[in-house]
């Protein structure tokens, strides 16, 4: 939209082939199969996989369920961020998938059937960052005069520098059974998304602050690794990474 030429990633053919294969399999092997038309979201409204108490899948369908989770995970890697959380939630039930989980999986494919032609654009444009939103604080009293460690064997930076941004959030106690929260983040180099994650947190936090803090920790660990990787590839960084969140207590 801004007139800049950029690379883009479109897994349309892969998605269409996967949808067609699932349709053919379901028609032949799933009794009472019903393909949802015009699915407006990856999951049916209000569906929570952890609360599903439908019948367990037979071994043949459980195997099919497992393989299709793998296919959907690869779609996420190819840029289908819009289904990432739902695929992660269904993947948590690979050990004991149920009929409701399979129906939810087919619902995701129905959603993809109408939206196969998505495209992720790796826009090299520099983002507009309002630096007034980022307060400057003096933490020397707590941490001393610490600085970012620069690899001593990093090559000399060449070319244009890049901006790094991280958007991070947490879904507090999103799992209704075990009360585990979920971390979600997306990282950008300039205006290009380069990494995305939606994953259950390993610990059970008792407050929104705790879940948001863990999410920010996970995001910052990734950004630190990304900064190291870029430096080792000789890519110059314009300055600090800009981190966005919605919990001011954590920030």
Short mmCIF file of C-alpha atoms in Angstrom, two decimals:
data_model
loop_
_atom_site.label_atom_id
_atom_site.label_comp_id
_atom_site.label_asym_id
_atom_site.label_seq_id
_atom_site.Cartn_x
_atom_site.Cartn_y
_atom_site.Cartn_z
CA UNK A 1 0.00 0.00 0.00
CA UNK A 2 2.92 2.41 0.51
CA UNK A 3 4.29 1.83 -3.00
CA UNK A 4 7.50 0.12 -1.84
CA UNK A 5 8.56 -3.02 -3.68
CA UNK A 6 9.05 -5.92 -1.28
CA UNK A 7 9.28 -9.69 -1.08
CA UNK A 8 6.12 -11.52 -0.02
CA UNK A 9 5.24 -15.03 1.12
CA UNK A 10 2.00 -16.65 -0.05
CA UNK A 11 1.37 -20.34 0.83
CA UNK A 12 -1.87 -20.43 -1.20
CA UNK A 13 -1.06 -23.55 -3.25
CA UNK A 14 0.07 -25.48 -0.17
CA UNK A 15 -3.11 -24.49 1.68
CA UNK A 16 -5.38 -25.40 -1.24
CA UNK A 17 -3.74 -28.82 -1.65
CA UNK A 18 -4.05 -29.50 2.08
CA UNK A 19 -7.73 -28.48 2.14
CA UNK A 20 -8.49 -30.70 -0.84
CA UNK A 21 -6.75 -33.71 0.74
CA UNK A 22 -8.62 -33.26 4.03
CA UNK A 23 -11.96 -32.94 2.24
CA UNK A 24 -11.39 -36.16 0.29
CA UNK A 25 -10.26 -38.07 3.38
CA UNK A 26 -13.15 -36.82 5.50
CA UNK A 27 -15.78 -37.74 2.91
CA UNK A 28 -14.47 -41.31 2.74
CA UNK A 29 -13.58 -42.01 6.37
CA UNK A 30 -15.64 -39.77 8.70
CA UNK A 31 -19.29 -40.74 9.12
CA UNK A 32 -21.67 -37.80 9.21
CA UNK A 33 -19.00 -35.51 7.81
CA UNK A 34 -20.21 -31.92 7.42
CA UNK A 35 -18.08 -29.20 5.87
CA UNK A 36 -18.74 -25.84 7.46
CA UNK A 37 -19.40 -23.16 4.87
CA UNK A 38 -18.22 -19.58 5.29
CA UNK A 39 -16.30 -20.08 8.54
CA UNK A 40 -15.57 -16.58 9.82
CA UNK A 41 -12.95 -17.64 12.40
CA UNK A 42 -10.57 -20.57 12.85
CA UNK A 43 -12.61 -21.94 15.80
CA UNK A 44 -16.38 -22.18 16.26
CA UNK A 45 -17.63 -19.41 18.51
CA UNK A 46 -16.92 -20.14 22.19
CA UNK A 47 -15.12 -23.44 21.58
CA UNK A 48 -12.56 -24.41 24.24
CA UNK A 49 -10.57 -27.58 23.39
CA UNK A 50 -9.52 -28.25 27.00
CA UNK A 51 -13.19 -28.51 28.06
CA UNK A 52 -14.14 -30.96 25.29
CA UNK A 53 -15.52 -34.23 26.72
CA UNK A 54 -16.68 -35.84 23.47
CA UNK A 55 -15.72 -39.43 22.62
CA UNK A 56 -12.10 -40.33 22.04
CA UNK A 57 -11.02 -40.79 18.43
CA UNK A 58 -10.36 -44.26 17.07
CA UNK A 59 -6.69 -45.02 16.27
CA UNK A 60 -7.10 -44.39 12.53
CA UNK A 61 -8.67 -40.97 13.01
CA UNK A 62 -6.25 -40.11 15.82
CA UNK A 63 -3.38 -40.77 13.41
CA UNK A 64 -5.02 -38.56 10.79
CA UNK A 65 -5.53 -35.85 13.43
CA UNK A 66 -1.86 -35.96 14.39
CA UNK A 67 -0.66 -35.70 10.78
CA UNK A 68 -2.97 -32.79 10.03
CA UNK A 69 -1.73 -30.90 13.08
CA UNK A 70 1.71 -31.22 11.52
CA UNK A 71 0.40 -29.82 8.23
CA UNK A 72 -1.21 -26.86 10.02
CA UNK A 73 1.96 -26.19 11.98
CA UNK A 74 3.86 -25.92 8.73
CA UNK A 75 1.26 -23.44 7.45
CA UNK A 76 1.95 -21.33 10.52
CA UNK A 77 5.66 -21.44 9.69
CA UNK A 78 4.78 -20.27 6.16
CA UNK A 79 3.09 -17.17 7.53
CA UNK A 80 -0.45 -18.17 8.49
CA UNK A 81 -0.25 -16.39 11.83
CA UNK A 82 -4.04 -16.11 11.95
CA UNK A 83 -4.40 -19.80 12.90
CA UNK A 84 -1.36 -20.10 15.15
CA UNK A 85 -3.10 -19.99 18.53
CA UNK A 86 -5.86 -22.40 17.51
CA UNK A 87 -3.35 -24.89 16.09
CA UNK A 88 -1.27 -24.66 19.28
CA UNK A 89 -4.37 -25.34 21.40
CA UNK A 90 -5.33 -28.41 19.37
CA UNK A 91 -1.73 -29.66 19.39
CA UNK A 92 -1.96 -29.86 23.19
CA UNK A 93 -4.35 -32.81 22.77
CA UNK A 94 -2.30 -35.01 20.46
CA UNK A 95 -1.96 -37.66 23.17
CA UNK A 96 -5.75 -38.06 23.50
CA UNK A 97 -7.67 -36.37 20.68
CA UNK A 98 -11.46 -36.38 20.79
CA UNK A 99 -14.20 -36.07 18.21
CA UNK A 100 -14.72 -32.42 19.11
CA UNK A 101 -11.04 -31.72 18.52
CA UNK A 102 -11.29 -33.28 15.06
CA UNK A 103 -14.35 -31.17 14.28
CA UNK A 104 -12.43 -28.06 15.37
CA UNK A 105 -9.54 -29.09 13.12
CA UNK A 106 -11.92 -29.45 10.16
CA UNK A 107 -13.36 -26.04 11.05
CA UNK A 108 -9.87 -24.53 10.69
CA UNK A 109 -9.60 -26.09 7.24
CA UNK A 110 -12.99 -24.67 6.31
CA UNK A 111 -11.74 -21.25 7.41
CA UNK A 112 -8.62 -21.71 5.26
CA UNK A 113 -10.69 -22.84 2.28
CA UNK A 114 -12.18 -19.34 1.97
CA UNK A 115 -8.95 -17.55 2.90
CA UNK A 116 -6.19 -19.49 1.17
CA UNK A 117 -4.79 -16.50 -0.67
CA UNK A 118 -3.24 -14.65 2.27
CA UNK A 119 0.08 -12.91 1.79
CA UNK A 120 2.77 -11.82 4.23
CA UNK A 121 4.76 -8.84 2.96
CA UNK A 122 8.31 -8.25 4.17
CA UNK A 123 8.23 -4.47 3.96
CA UNK A 124 11.73 -2.90 4.32
CA UNK A 125 10.26 0.51 5.22
CA UNK A 126 11.40 2.00 8.51
CA UNK A 127 8.59 2.13 11.07
CA UNK A 128 7.38 5.36 12.64
CA UNK A 129 8.34 5.06 16.31
CA UNK A 130 7.08 7.66 18.76
CA UNK A 131 10.03 7.77 21.13
CA UNK A 132 8.06 9.96 23.55
CA UNK A 133 6.13 6.80 24.47
CA UNK A 134 9.32 5.23 25.84
CA UNK A 135 10.35 6.72 29.17
CA UNK A 136 14.04 7.02 29.97
CA UNK A 137 14.80 5.63 33.43
CA UNK A 138 18.03 5.39 35.41
CA UNK A 139 18.48 1.78 36.55
CA UNK A 140 22.14 2.06 37.56
CA UNK A 141 21.17 1.88 41.25
CA UNK A 142 19.77 -1.60 40.67
CA UNK A 143 21.88 -3.05 37.86
CA UNK A 144 25.03 -0.95 37.80
CA UNK A 145 26.53 0.49 34.63
CA UNK A 146 25.63 -2.51 32.48
CA UNK A 147 25.75 -2.48 28.69
CA UNK A 148 24.69 -4.89 25.98
CA UNK A 149 27.34 -7.51 25.28
CA UNK A 150 28.71 -7.15 21.75
CA UNK A 151 30.22 -10.33 20.22
CA UNK A 152 33.98 -9.82 19.94
CA UNK A 153 34.14 -11.93 16.78
CA UNK A 154 31.27 -10.19 14.99
CA UNK A 155 32.08 -8.95 11.46
CA UNK A 156 32.09 -5.26 10.63
CA UNK A 157 28.49 -4.09 10.07
CA UNK A 158 27.69 -3.19 6.47
CA UNK A 159 24.70 -1.79 4.65
CA UNK A 160 21.65 -0.02 6.05
CA UNK A 161 20.82 -0.38 9.70
CA UNK A 162 17.52 -1.91 10.84
CA UNK A 163 14.96 -1.24 13.56
CA UNK A 164 13.73 -4.03 15.81
CA UNK A 165 10.26 -4.08 17.38
CA UNK A 166 8.49 -6.60 19.57
CA UNK A 167 4.77 -6.79 20.32
CA UNK A 168 4.00 -9.08 23.25
CA UNK A 169 0.92 -10.06 25.23
CA UNK A 170 -0.39 -12.80 27.52
CA UNK A 171 -3.74 -14.54 27.92
CA UNK A 172 -4.01 -14.90 31.69
CA UNK A 173 -5.34 -18.30 32.83
CA UNK A 174 -6.58 -18.97 29.31
CA UNK A 175 -6.71 -22.72 29.93
CA UNK A 176 -9.91 -23.28 31.91
CA UNK A 177 -8.72 -26.62 33.32
CA UNK A 178 -5.18 -26.03 34.60
CA UNK A 179 -5.26 -22.18 34.60
CA UNK A 180 -2.06 -21.91 32.57
CA UNK A 181 -1.59 -18.66 30.65
CA UNK A 182 -0.45 -18.25 27.07
CA UNK A 183 2.38 -16.14 25.68
CA UNK A 184 2.03 -14.47 22.31
CA UNK A 185 4.50 -12.24 20.51
CA UNK A 186 5.47 -11.05 17.07
CA UNK A 187 8.84 -9.54 16.17
CA UNK A 188 9.56 -7.15 13.31
CA UNK A 189 12.69 -6.05 11.46
CA UNK A 190 11.65 -2.65 10.12
CA UNK A 191 8.08 -3.33 8.91
CA UNK A 192 8.70 -7.00 8.12
CA UNK A 193 7.44 -9.69 10.51
CA UNK A 194 10.23 -12.20 11.13
CA UNK A 195 9.08 -14.28 14.11
CA UNK A 196 5.81 -15.16 15.82
CA UNK A 197 4.88 -17.38 18.73
CA UNK A 198 1.81 -18.53 20.64
CA UNK A 199 2.65 -20.97 23.40
CA UNK A 200 1.42 -22.05 26.81
CA UNK A 201 3.53 -20.87 29.69
CA UNK A 202 5.30 -23.58 31.68
CA UNK A 203 4.26 -22.12 35.04
CA UNK A 204 0.85 -21.37 36.53
CA UNK A 205 0.73 -17.68 37.36
CA UNK A 206 -1.73 -16.38 39.95
CA UNK A 207 -2.03 -12.84 38.58
CA UNK A 208 -2.24 -10.94 35.31
CA UNK A 209 1.06 -9.27 36.21
CA UNK A 210 2.77 -12.65 36.56
CA UNK A 211 1.56 -13.94 33.19
CA UNK A 212 2.46 -10.68 31.44
CA UNK A 213 5.91 -10.70 33.06
CA UNK A 214 6.59 -14.26 31.88
CA UNK A 215 5.40 -13.34 28.37
CA UNK A 216 7.72 -10.32 28.28
CA UNK A 217 10.60 -12.49 29.49
CA UNK A 218 10.04 -14.95 26.63
CA UNK A 219 9.82 -12.14 24.10
CA UNK A 220 12.96 -10.42 25.37
CA UNK A 221 14.91 -13.68 25.28
CA UNK A 222 14.03 -14.00 21.60
CA UNK A 223 14.98 -10.38 20.85
CA UNK A 224 18.35 -10.79 22.56
CA UNK A 225 19.04 -13.84 20.42
CA UNK A 226 17.90 -12.03 17.27
CA UNK A 227 20.16 -9.05 17.98
CA UNK A 228 23.12 -11.41 18.45
CA UNK A 229 22.28 -13.25 15.23
CA UNK A 230 22.02 -10.05 13.19
CA UNK A 231 25.32 -8.76 14.54
CA UNK A 232 27.03 -12.04 13.67
CA UNK A 233 25.69 -11.66 10.11
CA UNK A 234 27.10 -8.13 9.86
CA UNK A 235 23.71 -6.37 9.93
CA UNK A 236 23.91 -2.99 11.70
CA UNK A 237 21.27 -2.17 14.33
CA UNK A 238 19.92 1.36 14.59
CA UNK A 239 19.62 1.27 18.38
CA UNK A 240 17.59 -0.49 21.08
CA UNK A 241 14.67 -2.75 20.30
CA UNK A 242 11.26 -1.18 20.88
CA UNK A 243 8.99 -3.39 22.97
CA UNK A 244 5.23 -2.86 23.07
CA UNK A 245 2.88 -4.34 25.65
CA UNK A 246 -0.42 -3.51 27.36
CA UNK A 247 0.58 -3.93 31.01
CA UNK A 248 2.31 -0.85 32.32
CA UNK A 249 3.25 -2.53 35.62
CA UNK A 250 5.41 -5.00 33.72
CA UNK A 251 6.78 -2.45 31.26
#
